[in-house]
XYZ file of C-alpha atoms in Angstrom:
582
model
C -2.010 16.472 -65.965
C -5.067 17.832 -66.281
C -8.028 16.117 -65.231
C -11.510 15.358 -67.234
C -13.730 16.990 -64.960
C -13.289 18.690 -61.768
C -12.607 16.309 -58.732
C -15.442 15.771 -55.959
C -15.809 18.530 -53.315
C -16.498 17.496 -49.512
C -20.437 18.729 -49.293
C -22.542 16.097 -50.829
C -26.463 16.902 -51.368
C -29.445 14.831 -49.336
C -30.863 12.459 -51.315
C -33.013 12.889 -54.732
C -36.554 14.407 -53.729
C -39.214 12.408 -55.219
C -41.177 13.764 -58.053
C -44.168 14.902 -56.448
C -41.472 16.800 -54.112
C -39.645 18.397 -56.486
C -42.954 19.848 -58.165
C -43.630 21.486 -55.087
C -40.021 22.871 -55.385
C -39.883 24.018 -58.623
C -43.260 25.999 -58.025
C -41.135 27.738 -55.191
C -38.186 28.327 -57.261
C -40.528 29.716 -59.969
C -42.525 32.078 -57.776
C -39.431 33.488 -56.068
C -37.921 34.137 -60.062
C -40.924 35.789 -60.555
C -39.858 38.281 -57.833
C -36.643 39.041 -59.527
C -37.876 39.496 -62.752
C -40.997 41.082 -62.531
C -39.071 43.807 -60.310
C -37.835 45.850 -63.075
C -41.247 45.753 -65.797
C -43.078 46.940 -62.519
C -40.975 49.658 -60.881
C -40.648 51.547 -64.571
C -44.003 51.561 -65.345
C -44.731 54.119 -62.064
C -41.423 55.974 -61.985
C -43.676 59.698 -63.391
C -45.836 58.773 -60.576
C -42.773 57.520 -57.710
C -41.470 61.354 -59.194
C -44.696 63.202 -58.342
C -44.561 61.931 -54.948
C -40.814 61.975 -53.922
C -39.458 63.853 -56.276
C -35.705 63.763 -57.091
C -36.080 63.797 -61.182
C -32.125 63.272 -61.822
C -31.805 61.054 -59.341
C -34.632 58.183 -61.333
C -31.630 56.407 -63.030
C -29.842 55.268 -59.475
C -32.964 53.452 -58.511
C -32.304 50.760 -61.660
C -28.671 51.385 -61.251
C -28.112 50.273 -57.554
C -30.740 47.757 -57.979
C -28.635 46.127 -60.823
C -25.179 46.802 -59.364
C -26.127 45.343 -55.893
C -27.700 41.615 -57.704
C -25.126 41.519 -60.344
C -22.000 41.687 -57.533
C -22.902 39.887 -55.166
C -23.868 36.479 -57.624
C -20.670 35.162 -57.239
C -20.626 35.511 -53.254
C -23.680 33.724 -53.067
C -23.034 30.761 -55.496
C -19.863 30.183 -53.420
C -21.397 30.446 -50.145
C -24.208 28.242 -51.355
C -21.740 25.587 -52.116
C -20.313 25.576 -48.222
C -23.628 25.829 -46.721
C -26.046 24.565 -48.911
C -28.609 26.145 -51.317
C -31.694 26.058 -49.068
C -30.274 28.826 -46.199
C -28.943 30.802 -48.416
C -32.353 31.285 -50.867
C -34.608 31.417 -47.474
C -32.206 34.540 -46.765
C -32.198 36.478 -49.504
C -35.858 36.284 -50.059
C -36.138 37.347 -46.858
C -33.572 39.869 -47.740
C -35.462 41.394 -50.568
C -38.805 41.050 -49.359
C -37.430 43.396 -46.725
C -36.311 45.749 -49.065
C -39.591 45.655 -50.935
C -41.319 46.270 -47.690
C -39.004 49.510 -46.905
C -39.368 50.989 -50.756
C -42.794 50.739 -49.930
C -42.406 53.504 -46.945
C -39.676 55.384 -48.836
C -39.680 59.037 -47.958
C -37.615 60.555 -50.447
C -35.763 59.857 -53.507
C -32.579 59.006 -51.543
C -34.140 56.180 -49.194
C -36.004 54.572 -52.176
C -32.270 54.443 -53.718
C -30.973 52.741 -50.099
C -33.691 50.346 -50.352
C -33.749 49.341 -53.752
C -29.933 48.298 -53.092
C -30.808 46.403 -50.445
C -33.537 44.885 -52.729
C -30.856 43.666 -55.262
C -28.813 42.084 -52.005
C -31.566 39.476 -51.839
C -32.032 39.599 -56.101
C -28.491 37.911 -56.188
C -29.195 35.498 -54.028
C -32.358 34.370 -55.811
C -30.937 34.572 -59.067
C -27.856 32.726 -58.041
C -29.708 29.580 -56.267
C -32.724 29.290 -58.140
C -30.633 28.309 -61.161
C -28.375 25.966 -59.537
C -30.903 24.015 -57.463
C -32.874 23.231 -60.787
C -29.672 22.054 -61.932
C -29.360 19.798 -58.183
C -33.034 18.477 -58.004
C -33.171 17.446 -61.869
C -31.037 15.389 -64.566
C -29.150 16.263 -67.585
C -31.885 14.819 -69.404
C -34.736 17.391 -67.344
C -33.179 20.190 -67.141
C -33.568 21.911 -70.355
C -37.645 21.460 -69.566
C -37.164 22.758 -66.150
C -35.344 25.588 -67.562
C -38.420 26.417 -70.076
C -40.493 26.282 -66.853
C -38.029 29.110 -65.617
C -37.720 31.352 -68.550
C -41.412 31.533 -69.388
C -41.527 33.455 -66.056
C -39.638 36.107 -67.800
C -41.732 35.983 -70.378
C -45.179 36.179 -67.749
C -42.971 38.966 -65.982
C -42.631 41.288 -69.230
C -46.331 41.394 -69.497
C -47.505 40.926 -66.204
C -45.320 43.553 -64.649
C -46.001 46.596 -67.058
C -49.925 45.383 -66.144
C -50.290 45.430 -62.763
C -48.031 48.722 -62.757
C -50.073 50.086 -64.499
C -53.416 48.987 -62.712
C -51.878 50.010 -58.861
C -50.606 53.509 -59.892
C -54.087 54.012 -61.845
C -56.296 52.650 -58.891
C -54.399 52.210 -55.923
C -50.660 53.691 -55.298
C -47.400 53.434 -56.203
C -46.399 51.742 -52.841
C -48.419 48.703 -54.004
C -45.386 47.868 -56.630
C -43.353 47.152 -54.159
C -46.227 45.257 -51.495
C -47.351 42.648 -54.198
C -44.104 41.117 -53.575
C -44.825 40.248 -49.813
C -47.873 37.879 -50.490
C -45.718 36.112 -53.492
C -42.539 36.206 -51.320
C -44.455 34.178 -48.310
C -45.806 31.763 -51.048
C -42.411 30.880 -52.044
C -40.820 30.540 -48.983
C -43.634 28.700 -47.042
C -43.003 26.190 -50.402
C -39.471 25.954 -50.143
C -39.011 26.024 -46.299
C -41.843 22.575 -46.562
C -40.560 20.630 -49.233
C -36.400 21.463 -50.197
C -34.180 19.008 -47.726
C -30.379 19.267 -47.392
C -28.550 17.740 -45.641
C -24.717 18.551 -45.312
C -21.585 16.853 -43.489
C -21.175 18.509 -40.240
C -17.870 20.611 -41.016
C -16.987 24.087 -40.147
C -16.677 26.359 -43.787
C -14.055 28.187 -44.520
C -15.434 31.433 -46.206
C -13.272 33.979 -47.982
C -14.308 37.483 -46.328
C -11.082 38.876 -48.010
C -11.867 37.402 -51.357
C -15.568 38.316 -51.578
C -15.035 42.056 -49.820
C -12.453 42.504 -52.978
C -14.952 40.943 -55.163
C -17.594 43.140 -54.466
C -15.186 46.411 -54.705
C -13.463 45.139 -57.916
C -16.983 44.704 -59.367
C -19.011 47.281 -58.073
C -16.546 49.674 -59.333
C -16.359 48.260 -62.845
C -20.176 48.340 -63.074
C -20.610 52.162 -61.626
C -18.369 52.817 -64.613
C -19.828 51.100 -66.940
C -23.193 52.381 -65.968
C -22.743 56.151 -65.437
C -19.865 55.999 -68.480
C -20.852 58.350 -71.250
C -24.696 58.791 -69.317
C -23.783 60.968 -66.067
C -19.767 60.864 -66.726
C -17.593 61.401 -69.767
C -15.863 58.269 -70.808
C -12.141 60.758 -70.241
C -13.334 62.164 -66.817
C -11.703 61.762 -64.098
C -14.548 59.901 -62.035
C -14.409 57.129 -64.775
C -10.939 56.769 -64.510
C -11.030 56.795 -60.857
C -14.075 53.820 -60.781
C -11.762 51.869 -63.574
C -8.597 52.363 -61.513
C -9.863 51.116 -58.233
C -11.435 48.050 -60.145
C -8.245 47.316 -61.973
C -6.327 47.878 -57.794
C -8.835 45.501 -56.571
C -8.957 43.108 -59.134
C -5.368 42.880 -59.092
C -5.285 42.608 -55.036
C -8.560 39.682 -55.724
C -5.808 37.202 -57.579
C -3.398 37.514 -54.879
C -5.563 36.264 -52.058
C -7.669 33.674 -54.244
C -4.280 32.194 -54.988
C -3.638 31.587 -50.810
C -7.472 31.092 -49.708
C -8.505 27.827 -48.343
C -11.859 28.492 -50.183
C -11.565 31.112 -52.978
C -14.761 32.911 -53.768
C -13.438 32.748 -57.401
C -10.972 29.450 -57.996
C -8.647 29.353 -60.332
C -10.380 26.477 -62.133
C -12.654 28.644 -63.325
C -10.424 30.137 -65.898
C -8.105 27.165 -66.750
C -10.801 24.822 -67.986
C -11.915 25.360 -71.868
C -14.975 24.202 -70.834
C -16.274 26.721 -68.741
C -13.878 29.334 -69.931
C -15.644 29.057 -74.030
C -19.350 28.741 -72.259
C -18.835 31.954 -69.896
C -17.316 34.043 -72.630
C -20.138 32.974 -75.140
C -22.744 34.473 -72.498
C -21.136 37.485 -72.337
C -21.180 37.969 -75.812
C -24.853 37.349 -75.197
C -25.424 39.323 -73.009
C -24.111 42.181 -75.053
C -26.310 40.646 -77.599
C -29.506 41.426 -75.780
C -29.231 44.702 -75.088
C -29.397 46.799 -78.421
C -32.987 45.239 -79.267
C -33.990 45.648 -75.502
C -33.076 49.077 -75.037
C -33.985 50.602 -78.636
C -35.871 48.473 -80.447
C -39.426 50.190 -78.228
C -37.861 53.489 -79.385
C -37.514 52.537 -83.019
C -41.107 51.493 -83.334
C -42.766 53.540 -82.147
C -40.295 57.037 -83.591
C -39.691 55.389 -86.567
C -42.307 52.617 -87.048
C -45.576 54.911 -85.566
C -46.479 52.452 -83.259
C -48.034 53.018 -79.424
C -46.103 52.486 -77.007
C -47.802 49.393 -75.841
C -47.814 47.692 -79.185
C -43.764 48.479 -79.280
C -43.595 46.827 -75.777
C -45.207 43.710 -77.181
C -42.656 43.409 -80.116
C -40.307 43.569 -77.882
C -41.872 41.136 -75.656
C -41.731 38.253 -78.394
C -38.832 37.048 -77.712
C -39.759 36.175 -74.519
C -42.139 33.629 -76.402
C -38.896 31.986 -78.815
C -36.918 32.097 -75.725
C -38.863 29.476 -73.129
C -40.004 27.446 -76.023
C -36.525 26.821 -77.413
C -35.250 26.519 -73.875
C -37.506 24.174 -72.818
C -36.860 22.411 -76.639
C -32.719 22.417 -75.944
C -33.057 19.300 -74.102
C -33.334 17.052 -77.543
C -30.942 18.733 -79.113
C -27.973 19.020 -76.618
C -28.270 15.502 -76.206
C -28.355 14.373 -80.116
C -25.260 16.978 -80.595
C -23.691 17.795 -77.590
C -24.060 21.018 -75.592
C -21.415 22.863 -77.535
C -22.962 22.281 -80.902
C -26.231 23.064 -79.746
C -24.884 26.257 -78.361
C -23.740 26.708 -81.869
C -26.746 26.048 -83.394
C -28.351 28.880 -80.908
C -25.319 31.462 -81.768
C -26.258 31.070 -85.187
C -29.892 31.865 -85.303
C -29.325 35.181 -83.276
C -26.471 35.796 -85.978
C -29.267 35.032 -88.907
C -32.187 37.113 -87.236
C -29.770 40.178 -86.167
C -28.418 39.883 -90.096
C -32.479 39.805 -90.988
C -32.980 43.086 -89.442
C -30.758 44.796 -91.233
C -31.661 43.152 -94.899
C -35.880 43.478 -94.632
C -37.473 46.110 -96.610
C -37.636 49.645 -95.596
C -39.980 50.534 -94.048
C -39.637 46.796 -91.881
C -43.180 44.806 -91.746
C -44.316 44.454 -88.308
C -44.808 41.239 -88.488
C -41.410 40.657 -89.931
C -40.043 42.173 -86.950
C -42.355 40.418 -85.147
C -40.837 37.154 -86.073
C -37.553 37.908 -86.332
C -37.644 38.926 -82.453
C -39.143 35.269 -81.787
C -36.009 33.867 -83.891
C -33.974 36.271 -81.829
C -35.458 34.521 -78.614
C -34.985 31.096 -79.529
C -31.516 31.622 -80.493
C -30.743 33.064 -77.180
C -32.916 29.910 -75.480
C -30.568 27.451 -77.785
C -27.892 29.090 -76.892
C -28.141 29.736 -72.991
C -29.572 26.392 -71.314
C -27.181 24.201 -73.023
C -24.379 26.356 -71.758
C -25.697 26.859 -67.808
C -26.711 22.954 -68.006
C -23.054 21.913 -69.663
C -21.440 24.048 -67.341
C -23.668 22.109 -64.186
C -22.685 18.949 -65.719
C -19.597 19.054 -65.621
C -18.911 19.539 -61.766
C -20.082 17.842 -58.981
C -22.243 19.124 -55.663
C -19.961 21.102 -54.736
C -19.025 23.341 -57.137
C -21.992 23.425 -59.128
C -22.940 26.815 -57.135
C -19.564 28.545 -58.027
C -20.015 27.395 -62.065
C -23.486 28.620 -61.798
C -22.934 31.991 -60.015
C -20.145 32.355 -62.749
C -22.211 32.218 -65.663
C -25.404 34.173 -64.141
C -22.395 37.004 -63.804
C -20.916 36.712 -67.125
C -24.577 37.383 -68.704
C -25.058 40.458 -66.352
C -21.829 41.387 -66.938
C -22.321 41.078 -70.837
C -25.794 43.046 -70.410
C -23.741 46.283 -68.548
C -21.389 46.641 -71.418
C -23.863 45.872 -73.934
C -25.646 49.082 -72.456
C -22.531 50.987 -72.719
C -21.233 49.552 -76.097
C -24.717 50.560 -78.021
C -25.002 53.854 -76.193
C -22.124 55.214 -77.591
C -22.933 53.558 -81.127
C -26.717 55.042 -80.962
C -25.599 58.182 -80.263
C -22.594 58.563 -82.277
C -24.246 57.270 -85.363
C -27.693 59.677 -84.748
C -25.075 62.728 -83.950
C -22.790 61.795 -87.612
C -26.538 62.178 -89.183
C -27.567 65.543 -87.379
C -24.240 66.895 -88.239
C -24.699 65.731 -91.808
C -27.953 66.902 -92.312
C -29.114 69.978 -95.564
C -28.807 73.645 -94.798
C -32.048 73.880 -95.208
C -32.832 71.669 -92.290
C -30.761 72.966 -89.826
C -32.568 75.160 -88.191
C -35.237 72.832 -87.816
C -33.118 69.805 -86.076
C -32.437 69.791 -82.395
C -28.678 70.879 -81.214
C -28.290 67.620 -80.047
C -29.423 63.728 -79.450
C -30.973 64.186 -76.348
C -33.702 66.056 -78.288
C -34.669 63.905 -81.025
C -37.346 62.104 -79.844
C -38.886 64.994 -77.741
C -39.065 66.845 -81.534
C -40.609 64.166 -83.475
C -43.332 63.450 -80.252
C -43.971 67.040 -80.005
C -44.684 67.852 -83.620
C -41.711 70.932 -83.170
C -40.271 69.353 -86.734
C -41.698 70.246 -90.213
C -42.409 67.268 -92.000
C -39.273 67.444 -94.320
C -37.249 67.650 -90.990
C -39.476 64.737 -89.635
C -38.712 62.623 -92.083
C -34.788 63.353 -91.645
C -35.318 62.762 -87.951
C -36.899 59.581 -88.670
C -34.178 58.215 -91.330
C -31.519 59.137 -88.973
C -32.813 56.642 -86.123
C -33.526 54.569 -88.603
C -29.502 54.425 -89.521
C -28.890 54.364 -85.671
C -30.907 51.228 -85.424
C -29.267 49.887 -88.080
C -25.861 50.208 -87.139
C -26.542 48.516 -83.760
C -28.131 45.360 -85.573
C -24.824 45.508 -87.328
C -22.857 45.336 -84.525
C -24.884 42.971 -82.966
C -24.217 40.852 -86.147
C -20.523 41.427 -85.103
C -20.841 40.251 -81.481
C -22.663 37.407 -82.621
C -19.113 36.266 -85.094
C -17.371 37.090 -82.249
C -20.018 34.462 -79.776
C -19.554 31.564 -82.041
C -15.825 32.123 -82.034
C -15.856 32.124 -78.468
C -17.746 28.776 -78.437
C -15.004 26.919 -80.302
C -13.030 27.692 -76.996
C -14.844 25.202 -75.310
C -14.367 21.054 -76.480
C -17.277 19.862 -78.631
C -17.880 17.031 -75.849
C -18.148 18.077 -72.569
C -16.992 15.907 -69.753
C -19.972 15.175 -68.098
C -20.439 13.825 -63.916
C -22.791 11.768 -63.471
C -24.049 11.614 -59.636
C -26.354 9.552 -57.542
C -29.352 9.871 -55.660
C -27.040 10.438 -52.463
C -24.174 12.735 -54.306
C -21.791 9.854 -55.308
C -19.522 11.083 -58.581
C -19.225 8.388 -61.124
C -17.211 9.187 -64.212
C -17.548 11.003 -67.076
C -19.970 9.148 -69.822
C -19.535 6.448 -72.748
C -20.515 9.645 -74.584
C -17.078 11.668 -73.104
C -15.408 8.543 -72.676
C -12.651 8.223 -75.310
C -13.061 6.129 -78.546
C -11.128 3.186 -79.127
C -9.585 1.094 -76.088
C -6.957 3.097 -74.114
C -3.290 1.443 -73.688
C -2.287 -0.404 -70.291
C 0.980 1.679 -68.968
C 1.069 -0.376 -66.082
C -0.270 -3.817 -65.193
C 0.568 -6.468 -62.082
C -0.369 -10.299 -62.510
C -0.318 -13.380 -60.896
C 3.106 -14.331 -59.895
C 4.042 -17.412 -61.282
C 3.524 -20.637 -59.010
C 1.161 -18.427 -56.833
C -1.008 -21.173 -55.223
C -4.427 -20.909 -56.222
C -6.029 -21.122 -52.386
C -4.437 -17.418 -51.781
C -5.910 -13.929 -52.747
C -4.533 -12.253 -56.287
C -4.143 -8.640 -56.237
C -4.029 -7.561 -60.266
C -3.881 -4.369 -61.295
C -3.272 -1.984 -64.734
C -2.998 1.842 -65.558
C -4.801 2.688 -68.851
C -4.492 5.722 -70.449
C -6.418 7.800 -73.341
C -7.059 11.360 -74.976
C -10.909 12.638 -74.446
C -11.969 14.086 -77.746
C -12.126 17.389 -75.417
C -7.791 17.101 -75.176
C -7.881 16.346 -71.546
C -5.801 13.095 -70.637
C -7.792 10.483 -68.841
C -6.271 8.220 -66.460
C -8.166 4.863 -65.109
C -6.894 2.777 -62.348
C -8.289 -0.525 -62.204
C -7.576 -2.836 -59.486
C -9.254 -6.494 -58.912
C -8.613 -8.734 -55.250
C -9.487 -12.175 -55.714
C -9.096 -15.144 -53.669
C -11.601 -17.798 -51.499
C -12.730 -15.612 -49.121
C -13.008 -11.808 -51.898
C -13.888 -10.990 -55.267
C -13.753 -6.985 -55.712
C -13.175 -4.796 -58.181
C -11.907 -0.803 -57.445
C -11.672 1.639 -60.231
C -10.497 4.971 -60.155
C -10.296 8.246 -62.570
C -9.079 11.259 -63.381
């Protein structure tokens, strides 16, 4: 049988905060995502000057590389162990964690120890990443938490500006170190906010934790994003490093299933995969994540090759759909609850389907402020598309497991984002080298060899205008082919959604943890039939107690069979009434 919604776990949360509290909280929770995702805007922005200093020019991509790796592995560890020993430890630590590591970039000597450190930077990334999302989804109700997660992804938005800014203004007036100081004075902010006003409090009991598991975890997915990474950028896809990095994945992956099957407390359950719910929701955000990446990574390099704009105006293109994405976010809310938080993911898959099939269809050469708009539609489809699912997901599982379901889905987009990054690499460039190889005699000697030096011709004036202009139409078609393929991912995103039911079967908890049953919403339509029922016994005397009892039994419109025990005591000294579910 398989149940409605996942059964209740043994940690149960303190009680509800009140709302002044949880104010207080969500500041916290917003300054320490403001850490995380300012990181990246920042860092790039002084990377000539970080070069100048330390050099170590070839080694510039592992300092985003181990930074991403060392967050996007260890989400799941931390989501689990946040769910045996509560959200509040494990937050205060990795702050801590990466405020060290900001403190130690800071005083990096060379190339190699600013690599070190920014790995252990992403260490305490993962954590904040991780716990930040599911303790808005702890402190606030289904009915808040799309306008809690606005709150949270307008700092994304404030980061993409800010962080590019105040790069900018320390390597132009102060020093590159100062990237990686601002973080202390925000860090302490967030802490001293969190440490005062977050309460847990947790049944004394002694947690199991799955070293085995997670230790396999990490391998299996470390190795899996190396490859992905370095795969057709340092390594050939058919070298023999890629299929070593695959290979060990694939051994630990396979060694990761037989232990979660025998662990007390799997870092990775096997609910996780059996329940359409969560299952149709985490593949969606993968496909999502591959979604984001084409516009993120070339979209700045269209504009401003193809387009002729600065590099600054490109960045603030780009930077729009960081204003569709909070608004619709925060917006989700009304509409998840009118439709359910599978058709409103829907209704989000299909306006990043419409604005990725926009692209493609505008008028050569594209208005800016056609782009311009179609990036904000871009943002609001992935807002539409993203809170329902993280909040359905949270919905759907009690206390307990809420970390697990959220660490789950933060690695499914991460994990979408890597092979996004990989996927429209090899699309970019094979498209752009089909066009140099294509290209008139007459041009030929004007092109570069290859499609590393395409944009160093057209920036450095090498190209005669006829060859320009070639240059130019050939990114143009490279673009073009990755808005088509993001119009295929985002087919491939709604069909994913129809995995999950079109109701989800939502939890509802207490102030003090207590699971009630899923909703009149999720409940099923129509009156379920009595399998089993117990009355009075004939001739019972009336001064005794009456036990009565009946099994009923009904389909969810979600196909899961729900079960409801109802039993009543009555008598001169009782009157009760016990239900169960499943």
């Amino acid at each position: 049988m398989t149940p409605a919604a996942t059964p209740p776990s043994p940690n149960q949360p303190a009680p509800q905060p009140t709302r002044d509290t949880r104010r207080w909280v969500l500041a916290g929770l917003m300054a320490m995502m403001m850490l995380a995702a300012m990181d990246t805007t920042i860092v790039s922005t002084a990377i000539p000057q970080i070069v100048g200093d330390l050099g170590g020019l070839a080694l510039v991509s592992w300092v985003f590389s181990v930074y991403l790796v060392a967050q996007t592995v260890t989400i799941p560890v931390y989501g689990k162990l946040s769910d045996l020993v509560g959200r509040k430890p494990v937050l205060l630590a990795g702050t801590l964690i990466f405020l060290a590591g900001s403190a130690a970039c800071s005083f990096a000597w060379n190339m190699h120890a600013l690599i070190v450190f920014r790995g252990l930077q992403g260490l305490g990334a993962g954590a904040i990443m991780a716990t930040v999302m599911t303790l808005a989804g702890d402190l606030y109700s289904v009915e808040e938490r799309a306008a809690v997660q606005g709150w949270l992804s307008s700092v994304w938005g404030m980061a993409a500006i800010a962080g590019p800014l105040l790069g900018g203004a320390f390597v132009e007036y102060v020093s590159w170190h100062w990237i990686f100081l601002v973080n202390l004075p925000i860090g302490a902010l967030a802490l001293a906010l969190i440490g005062v006003y977050l309460h847990e409090s947790l049944a004394r009991r002694h947690p199991h934790i799955d070293y085995a598991g997670s230790a396999l975890l990490l391998v299996a997915l470390a190795c899996l994003m190396l490859g992905l990474l370095q795969g057709g950028q340092v390594w050939p896809w058919a070298s023999w490093q890629v299929v070593l990095v695959f290979g060990a994945a694939l051994l630990a992956l396979a060694a990761l299933v037989w232990v979660e099957r025998r662990a007390r407390e799997p870092v990775m359950p096997g609910w996780l995969w059996r329940r359409r719910t969560l299952v149709g929701s985490n593949l969606a955000t993968i496909a999502m994540g591959l979604v984001m990446m084409a516009p993120s990574v070339y979209l700045p390099t269209f504009l401003q090759s193809v387009q002729g704009l600065g590099a600054i105006a490109a960045g603030l293109v780009l930077a729009c759909i960081s204003i569709g994405w909070p608004l619709a976010s925060a917006l989700s809310g009304k509409v998840y609850l009118r439709l359910g938080f599978r058709d409103a993911a829907l209704v989000g898959g299909v306006l990043i389907l419409a604005a990725s099939l926009a692209f493609v269809l505008m008028p050569r050469p594209q208005p800016v402020a056609l782009v311009v708009l179609d990036q904000i539609v871009l943002g609001a489809g992935f807002g539409l598309l993203s809170t329902p699912l993280l909040v359905g997901m949270q919905s759907v599982v009690d206390w307990g497991r809420r970390g697990v379901v959220t660490g789950a889905n933060m690695f499914a987009r991460y994990l979408g984002q890597s092979l996004g990054a990989a996927l429209f690499g090899a699309i970019f460039n094979a498209t752009l080298g089909a066009r140099l190889a294509r290209a008139p005699a007459q041009l030929q000697g004007q092109l570069p060899a290859g499609v590393d030096g395409v944009i160093d011709a057209l920036q450095a004036g090498h190209a005669g205008a006829a060859a320009a202009a070639y240059l130019r139409g050939a990114l143009g078609a490279a673009t073009d082919a990755l808005y088509w393929g993001m119009v295929a991912l985002s087919i491939l995103l709604l069909l994913a959604l129809c995995i999950a039911p079109r109701h989800f079967p939502v939890l509802h908890e207490d102030g003090a943890g207590g699971v009630h049953p899923p909703d009149e919403t999720q409940r099923p339509a129509g009156r379920g039939r009595a399998l089993w029922k117990v009355r009075r016994p004939p001739g019972r005397p009336h001064g005794q107690s009456v036990h009565q009892c009946a099994l009923g039994a009904a389909y969810l419109p979600s196909s899961h069979l729900a079960i409801a025990l109802r039993c009543t005591s009555s008598g001169p000294s009782a009157k009760r009434s016990v239900r169960a579910w499943a």
